[in-house]
Amino acid sequence: MQLTLIEKESRNDRLRQFDPRLRLITALLFAMTVVSLHLIPLLLLTLLLALGMAWWIGLSGSLLLKRLLVMEGFMIVLLVMLPFSVPGESLFTLGPFNASIEGVQRALQIVLRANAIVILLMALIGTLEPVVLGHALGQLRLPDKLIHLFLFTVRYIGVLFDEYRRLRLAMRARAFVAGSNRHTWRTFGWLVGMLLVRSLERSERILAAMKCRGFNGRLYLVKQNIWSRYDTLALLLSLSLSGTLLLLEQTL
Amino acid sequence: MNEALITLQDINFGYPNHPVLSGVSFHLHPGERVALLGENGAGKTTLLQLMVGLHNPTRGRIHAFGRERRSEQDFREVRAKAGLLFQDADDQLFCPTVLEDVIFGPRNLGKPESEAKAIAEQVLSSLGLSRYADRITHKLSGGEKRMISLATVLAMQPQALLMDEPTNGLDEKAEQRLLEHLESLPQAMVFVSHDRKLVERLATRAVMIQDGTLIEGLMHSHPHVHTHSHLHIHAAGIDAGHDHDGSIPEHQHAHGEG
Amino acid sequence: MNEALITLQDINFGYPNHPVLSGVSFHLHPGERVALLGENGAGKTTLLQLMVGLHNPTRGRIHAFGRERRSEQDFREVRAKAGLLFQDADDQLFCPTVLEDVIFGPRNLGKPESEAKAIAEQVLSSLGLSRYADRITHKLSGGEKRMISLATVLAMQPQALLMDEPTNGLDEKAEQRLLEHLESLPQAMVFVSHDRKLVERLATRAVMIQDGTLIEGLMHSHPHVHTHSHLHIHAAGIDAGHDHDGSIPEHQHAHGEG
Amino acid sequence: MAHIPDGVLSTPVLITGAVVTTGLLAAAIRRLDFDRIPQAAVLSAAFFIASLLSVPVGPSSVHLILNGLMGVILGWAAVPAIFVALIMQAVFFGYGGLLVLGVNTMNIALPALLCAALLGPALRRSDGRFSLIWGAVSGAVGVLLTGTLVSLCLGLSSADFLPAAKVVLATYTPLMIAEAAVTGFTLGFILKVAPELITIPE
Ligand SMILES: Nc1ncnc2c1ncn2[C@@H]1O[C@H](COP(=O)(O)OP(=O)(O)OP(=O)(O)O)[C@@H](O)[C@H]1O
Ligand SMILES: Nc1ncnc2c1ncn2[C@@H]1O[C@H](COP(=O)(O)OP(=O)(O)OP(=O)(O)O)[C@@H](O)[C@H]1O
Ligand SMILES: [Mg+2]
Ligand SMILES: [Mg+2]
């Protein structure tokens, strides 16, 4: 299973020269800036910035849309409810309910913020190879055990996903069709149980393999990303951009 | 010749960025036992999976059990009539006990619990596996898992069997037992095998995937005389079944026996 | 004969409610290449794991690399000197990148980063795998994973290799490449295999687990003359490489070629 | 619906979530032996895969959270496992966000720990029908608590979210049904096939 959002052949090297840590820091900075903004035009601008970045990196539009739709489920609830729950000047009425202009504004703000942040997150971090992301998190001084856990998880998601896919195929081959019934839930329960049981056995073999190579409590990560002048420059650029946005928010 | 059970017409298929099959045509007639040959990664597993609609061909038509099949809905019926035995028995068995696993197929075909159970018990007993009914599938040995997988497929009462390396990973005794059962089955079969012995014993016809296309194989039998040296490995003190007096023994055996 | 590297004396072992080995004795001498045979579930994997202390025998003694080994502490040293290649390469390659995986062993033996890296690079290049150093392990093919697993074991500079079905799941080309490397290695080896061809080519001695006990195999080579009929399967129109005129052809080939 | 996106919650709620999650992570990591990392990671990968399963309930279908099950099986190790899975879901799938990672982890991990503490012991002692029932209870409780926490986070962020929070809580009903059913059968399976899996000593 491929986690990273960029297909191999369309891989765009535009961000390769930068340290992945820069990408992490920039995403965080962007998120913090965006949640501090309230003006709709500025939020629209950030959304455009995020979309521009996604386009520049070569994220496929259809994939992005598919991923965003998942989030919009949550958004729709807020979008539908907020205009009626926020008091303020009436925009229109629906039976006994009164939709306020302020409410629509709030809803719009939230939708723009959420989308801008998620798009930039996927563009900057989602296009990293998970292993590279793990290394970068390690260099950012997250606890060793957490990094190991992350890297191990990434390592075995692929293996287990293949197992899962083959089991699902075998179920289909025996005329299984998922429906809303006990038979389906029981079958899925067993499927999950089987995955877990096999995973546990695999983890025992992995630990044995680690012991065979003298495991004494840690992994050794070799790949070290190097922070270059360009990274500093890019960081300064994003800092000034977020400063400008915040300043505009204050003055406008 | 009676009508073909499964017909592939000019099929193309590939995984993303990885073409596998092109222009493949194939027929399976009742009573046939077709060996499907080809190197690792040639696309044998893929071809079997295509026959029951687990992948969608990018070109070509599939005709099975009387009519053309296109949609997932169409293929549901095909899957009941063409039982697919997976390359790895571990992929096929996921229910806690053997009986539950054998019941799974008939249940999916809409049989009520009691009838499904009766079918399952009957299939298990016909394969001589009744004593396994309550065993935990996960804890069976490789050979046992294979036999149970076969039972799970037979329980769907298919008209054709598609088997992906049925003797893969079995030791000789288990292989022998499986072969005997397969020989006694009336169904038409397509089976993948790297094992020449199996092909010679079971197949009535052979096809081979080469460079993504399917070519019809010729099978014929003729006698050979070989002179060769080979290694015997057997436990000390256990009769090897022939002499080691240094003279050149002569014996009759199947090619590739090893 | 020089002293044995690994000696098992009268070992008993079983999993909870499941006896596996009883009264097993075994020696591995320098320069030997021992094939370990036995049916599925006979206990071959278990026996290899016992040798490096991954299980505790319920009876018997293990002597390895000069002294008796009992405690986990004792076996740490054994594991450095007897490299175990696992049945499934996915279990063995657990680090994010190939280089990190190969370095893991030497680092644990206390080598500093730079030295470990030098060893890893040297081992990779000796196996012709240098270009894989920065690759992500889970994106390798089956054959590549096997070769890298071998590299991770060799990087610990072991005096003996214990290999659990080393050619399992490899296609012929990959198998050939692996075999060539194994033949060129000086280490004593124990290897599990169901593949007679591999055994004939690599082994100097064979042992077999039967009903939980280990029996010494006899290996010897002598010429045979066979007269047998066999099937040829080849694509129509493609030259089979021999005539089919009905006369009895005579040719020399290795047994088990199939 | 368990993954709240960025830009919704108020700063105090975000900070509370971050603090709680940091505390839970620190405690969990202290308890996590290096020896148990492979086990925690492989199971965490398995849960990640299981959450891709689309389970039909009535006219809709849901993706499982499985936090009750994770708690029962992994104990404290469920916390970092959930955290790691949420990072990956956020950056690669766009579920949730970056600044809300703390809140989201808290919302899913706290119920997991609670299930482990309250229901784990009963489950380990049960068999047959009872394992199914206790499993279903832990599945339902895990989801119900998560839903409650999510609604609470919304409600505490702003009074204006209260009606929306109620709707969100209501949408947890089908998830609760699916989760209870699947978790029950999963635990039944595990207790039958490999009981040692849920009796791992901490
Ligand atoms: N799900 C998949 N995604 C991408 N590529 C795949 C997938 N499954 C198989 N392949 C590739 O397609 C090709 C054909 O695979 P297939 O499994 O059909 O071969 P096979 O003939 O059955 O080989 P084997 O003898 O090893 O079982 C292989 O190169 C394989 O790597
Ligand atoms: N961790 C375990 N717990 C309980 N039983 C086990 C365990 N590992 C193996 N067994 C059982 O012990 C027996 C010997 O297993 P082992 O893996 O050593 O066999 P093997 O000879 O390597 O077989 P194969 O050729 O299939 O690899 C088998 O019956 C197996 O089911
Ligand atoms: Mg195949
Ligand atoms: Mg084995």
Coordinates of C-alpha atoms in Angstrom, one line a residue, chain B residues 8-252:
Chain B
L8 CA -12.0 -15.5 -22.3
Q9 CA -11.9 -13.4 -25.5
D10 CA -9.0 -11.2 -26.3
I11 CA -8.4 -10.0 -22.7
N12 CA -6.0 -7.3 -21.8
F13 CA -5.2 -6.5 -18.2
G14 CA -2.6 -4.8 -16.1
Y15 CA -2.0 -3.4 -12.7
P16 CA -1.3 0.4 -12.5
N17 CA 1.9 0.9 -14.4
H18 CA 2.4 -2.8 -14.9
P19 CA 0.8 -4.5 -17.9
V20 CA 0.4 -8.2 -17.3
L21 CA -1.8 -9.8 -19.9
S22 CA -2.5 -8.9 -23.5
G23 CA -4.8 -10.5 -26.1
V24 CA -5.5 -13.6 -24.0
S25 CA -8.1 -16.0 -25.2
F26 CA -9.0 -19.2 -23.4
H27 CA -11.8 -21.8 -23.2
L28 CA -12.5 -24.3 -20.5
H29 CA -14.8 -27.2 -21.5
P30 CA -16.6 -29.6 -19.2
G31 CA -14.4 -32.5 -18.2
E32 CA -11.1 -30.8 -19.1
R33 CA -8.2 -30.4 -16.7
V34 CA -6.1 -27.6 -18.0
A35 CA -2.6 -26.9 -16.6
L36 CA -1.7 -23.2 -16.6
L37 CA 2.0 -22.8 -16.8
G38 CA 4.4 -19.8 -16.8
E39 CA 7.3 -18.3 -14.9
N40 CA 7.0 -16.5 -11.6
G41 CA 5.2 -13.2 -12.1
A42 CA 3.9 -14.3 -15.6
G43 CA 0.4 -13.5 -14.5
K44 CA -1.1 -17.0 -13.7
T45 CA -2.7 -15.9 -10.5
T46 CA -4.0 -12.8 -12.2
L47 CA -5.6 -14.8 -15.0
L48 CA -7.5 -17.1 -12.6
Q49 CA -8.7 -14.1 -10.7
L50 CA -9.9 -12.5 -13.9
M51 CA -12.0 -15.5 -14.7
V52 CA -14.1 -14.9 -11.6
G53 CA -14.2 -11.2 -12.0
L54 CA -11.8 -10.2 -9.2
H55 CA -10.2 -7.8 -11.6
N56 CA -11.7 -5.9 -14.5
P57 CA -10.0 -6.5 -17.9
T58 CA -9.2 -3.3 -19.8
R59 CA -10.3 -5.0 -23.0
G60 CA -12.0 -8.2 -24.1
R61 CA -15.0 -10.2 -23.0
I62 CA -15.6 -12.9 -20.5
H63 CA -18.3 -15.5 -21.1
A64 CA -19.1 -17.9 -18.3
F65 CA -21.7 -20.5 -17.6
G66 CA -24.0 -19.5 -20.4
R67 CA -23.7 -15.8 -20.8
E68 CA -21.5 -12.8 -21.0
R69 CA -20.3 -11.4 -17.6
R70 CA -19.5 -7.8 -17.1
S71 CA -20.6 -6.3 -13.8
E72 CA -19.7 -7.3 -10.3
Q73 CA -23.3 -8.5 -10.1
D74 CA -22.8 -10.9 -13.0
F75 CA -19.7 -12.3 -11.5
R76 CA -21.3 -13.1 -8.2
E77 CA -23.0 -15.9 -9.9
V78 CA -19.8 -17.0 -11.6
R79 CA -18.0 -17.2 -8.3
A80 CA -20.5 -19.7 -7.0
K81 CA -20.0 -21.9 -10.0
A82 CA -16.2 -21.6 -10.4
G83 CA -14.5 -22.3 -7.1
L84 CA -11.1 -20.6 -6.8
L85 CA -8.5 -22.1 -4.6
F86 CA -6.0 -19.5 -3.6
Q87 CA -2.2 -19.8 -3.9
D88 CA -1.8 -19.5 -0.1
A89 CA -4.2 -21.4 2.1
D90 CA -3.6 -18.8 4.8
D91 CA -5.3 -16.2 2.6
Q92 CA -8.4 -18.4 2.3
L93 CA -9.2 -19.5 5.8
F94 CA -10.2 -16.8 8.3
C95 CA -13.0 -18.3 10.3
P96 CA -12.3 -19.6 13.8
T97 CA -13.1 -23.2 13.2
V98 CA -13.0 -25.5 10.2
L99 CA -16.7 -26.1 10.1
E100 CA -17.5 -22.3 10.2
D101 CA -15.1 -21.8 7.3
V102 CA -16.7 -24.5 5.2
I103 CA -20.1 -23.1 5.9
F104 CA -19.1 -19.6 4.9
G105 CA -19.5 -20.2 1.2
P106 CA -22.9 -21.9 1.2
R107 CA -24.1 -19.2 3.6
N108 CA -23.1 -16.5 1.1
L109 CA -25.1 -18.4 -1.5
G110 CA -28.1 -17.8 0.7
K111 CA -28.5 -21.3 2.1
P112 CA -30.0 -21.3 5.6
E113 CA -27.7 -22.2 8.4
S114 CA -28.9 -25.8 8.9
E115 CA -28.7 -26.6 5.2
A116 CA -25.2 -25.0 4.9
K117 CA -24.1 -27.1 7.9
A118 CA -25.4 -30.3 6.3
I119 CA -23.5 -29.5 3.1
A120 CA -20.3 -28.7 5.0
E121 CA -20.4 -31.9 6.9
Q122 CA -21.0 -33.9 3.8
V123 CA -18.1 -32.3 2.0
L124 CA -15.8 -32.7 4.9
S125 CA -16.7 -36.4 5.2
S126 CA -16.3 -37.0 1.5
L127 CA -12.7 -35.7 1.8
G128 CA -12.1 -37.7 4.9
L129 CA -11.8 -34.6 7.0
S130 CA -14.8 -35.0 9.4
R131 CA -12.6 -35.2 12.4
Y132 CA -11.3 -31.7 11.7
A133 CA -14.7 -30.0 11.9
D134 CA -14.2 -28.4 15.3
R135 CA -10.4 -27.7 14.9
I136 CA -9.2 -24.1 14.9
T137 CA -8.2 -23.4 11.3
H138 CA -5.3 -21.1 12.3
K139 CA -3.6 -23.9 14.1
L140 CA -3.7 -26.5 11.3
S141 CA -0.6 -27.5 9.5
G142 CA 0.1 -26.4 6.0
G143 CA -1.1 -29.6 4.4
E144 CA -4.3 -29.6 6.5
K145 CA -5.0 -26.0 5.6
R146 CA -4.8 -26.9 1.9
M147 CA -7.3 -29.8 2.3
I148 CA -9.7 -27.6 4.2
S149 CA -9.4 -24.8 1.6
L150 CA -10.4 -27.4 -1.0
A151 CA -13.3 -28.3 1.2
T152 CA -14.4 -24.7 1.5
V153 CA -14.4 -24.4 -2.3
L154 CA -16.2 -27.7 -2.9
A155 CA -18.9 -26.8 -0.4
M156 CA -20.1 -24.2 -2.9
Q157 CA -20.8 -27.1 -5.3
P158 CA -18.9 -25.5 -8.2
Q159 CA -19.0 -26.8 -11.7
A160 CA -15.4 -25.8 -12.3
L161 CA -12.3 -25.6 -10.0
L162 CA -9.6 -23.0 -10.5
M163 CA -6.6 -23.9 -8.4
D164 CA -3.6 -21.8 -7.8
E165 CA -0.6 -24.0 -7.1
P166 CA -2.6 -26.6 -5.2
T167 CA 0.4 -28.5 -4.0
N168 CA 2.5 -25.5 -3.1
G169 CA 4.4 -26.0 0.2
L170 CA 3.1 -29.5 0.8
D171 CA 5.3 -32.3 1.7
E172 CA 5.2 -35.5 -0.4
K173 CA 2.6 -37.4 1.7
A174 CA 0.2 -34.5 1.8
E175 CA 0.7 -33.9 -1.9
Q176 CA -0.1 -37.5 -2.7
R177 CA -3.3 -37.3 -0.7
L178 CA -4.5 -34.1 -2.3
L179 CA -3.7 -35.5 -5.8
E180 CA -5.8 -38.6 -5.2
H181 CA -8.8 -36.4 -4.2
L182 CA -8.4 -34.1 -7.2
E183 CA -8.2 -37.1 -9.5
S184 CA -11.5 -38.4 -8.2
L185 CA -13.4 -35.1 -8.7
P186 CA -15.6 -34.8 -11.7
Q187 CA -15.3 -31.0 -12.1
A188 CA -13.5 -29.3 -15.0
M189 CA -10.3 -27.8 -13.6
V190 CA -7.7 -25.2 -14.4
F191 CA -4.7 -25.5 -12.2
V192 CA -1.5 -23.5 -11.9
S193 CA 1.6 -25.6 -11.1
H194 CA 5.3 -25.4 -11.3
D195 CA 5.5 -29.1 -10.6
R196 CA 5.9 -31.2 -13.8
K197 CA 4.9 -34.3 -12.0
L198 CA 1.5 -32.9 -11.1
V199 CA 1.0 -31.6 -14.6
E200 CA 1.8 -35.0 -16.1
R201 CA -0.5 -36.8 -13.8
L202 CA -3.5 -34.5 -13.8
A203 CA -3.6 -32.4 -16.9
T204 CA -5.5 -33.2 -20.1
R205 CA -4.2 -30.0 -21.7
A206 CA -1.7 -27.3 -21.0
V207 CA -1.5 -23.6 -21.7
M208 CA 1.4 -21.3 -20.9
I209 CA 1.7 -17.6 -20.3
Q210 CA 4.7 -16.1 -22.0
D211 CA 5.4 -12.4 -22.3
G212 CA 1.8 -11.6 -21.4
T213 CA 0.2 -13.8 -24.0
L214 CA -1.3 -17.2 -23.6
I215 CA -0.1 -19.9 -25.8
E216 CA -1.5 -23.4 -26.3
G217 CA 0.9 -26.1 -25.2
L218 CA 1.4 -29.4 -26.8
M219 CA 1.4 -32.4 -24.5
H220 CA 2.7 -35.7 -25.7
S221 CA 4.4 -38.6 -24.1
H222 CA 7.3 -40.7 -25.3
P223 CA 9.9 -42.9 -23.7
H224 CA 13.4 -41.8 -22.9
V225 CA 16.5 -43.4 -21.6
H226 CA 18.7 -41.3 -19.3
T227 CA 22.1 -42.0 -17.9
H228 CA 22.7 -39.6 -15.0
S229 CA 24.1 -39.6 -11.5
H230 CA 22.0 -38.4 -8.7
L231 CA 22.2 -38.0 -5.0
H232 CA 20.2 -40.1 -2.6
I233 CA 19.3 -38.7 0.7
H234 CA 17.9 -41.1 3.1
A235 CA 18.2 -41.9 6.8
A236 CA 21.0 -44.3 7.7
G237 CA 19.6 -47.7 8.4
I238 CA 16.4 -47.1 6.5
D239 CA 16.1 -49.0 3.3
A240 CA 16.6 -46.7 0.4
G241 CA 14.5 -48.9 -1.7
H242 CA 17.4 -49.9 -4.0
D243 CA 20.9 -51.3 -3.9
H244 CA 24.1 -49.4 -3.6
D245 CA 26.5 -52.0 -4.8
G246 CA 28.2 -49.7 -7.2
S247 CA 26.7 -51.4 -10.3
I248 CA 24.4 -49.3 -12.4
P249 CA 20.9 -50.0 -11.3
E250 CA 18.1 -49.6 -13.7
H251 CA 14.7 -48.6 -12.8
Q252 CA 11.6 -47.1 -14.2

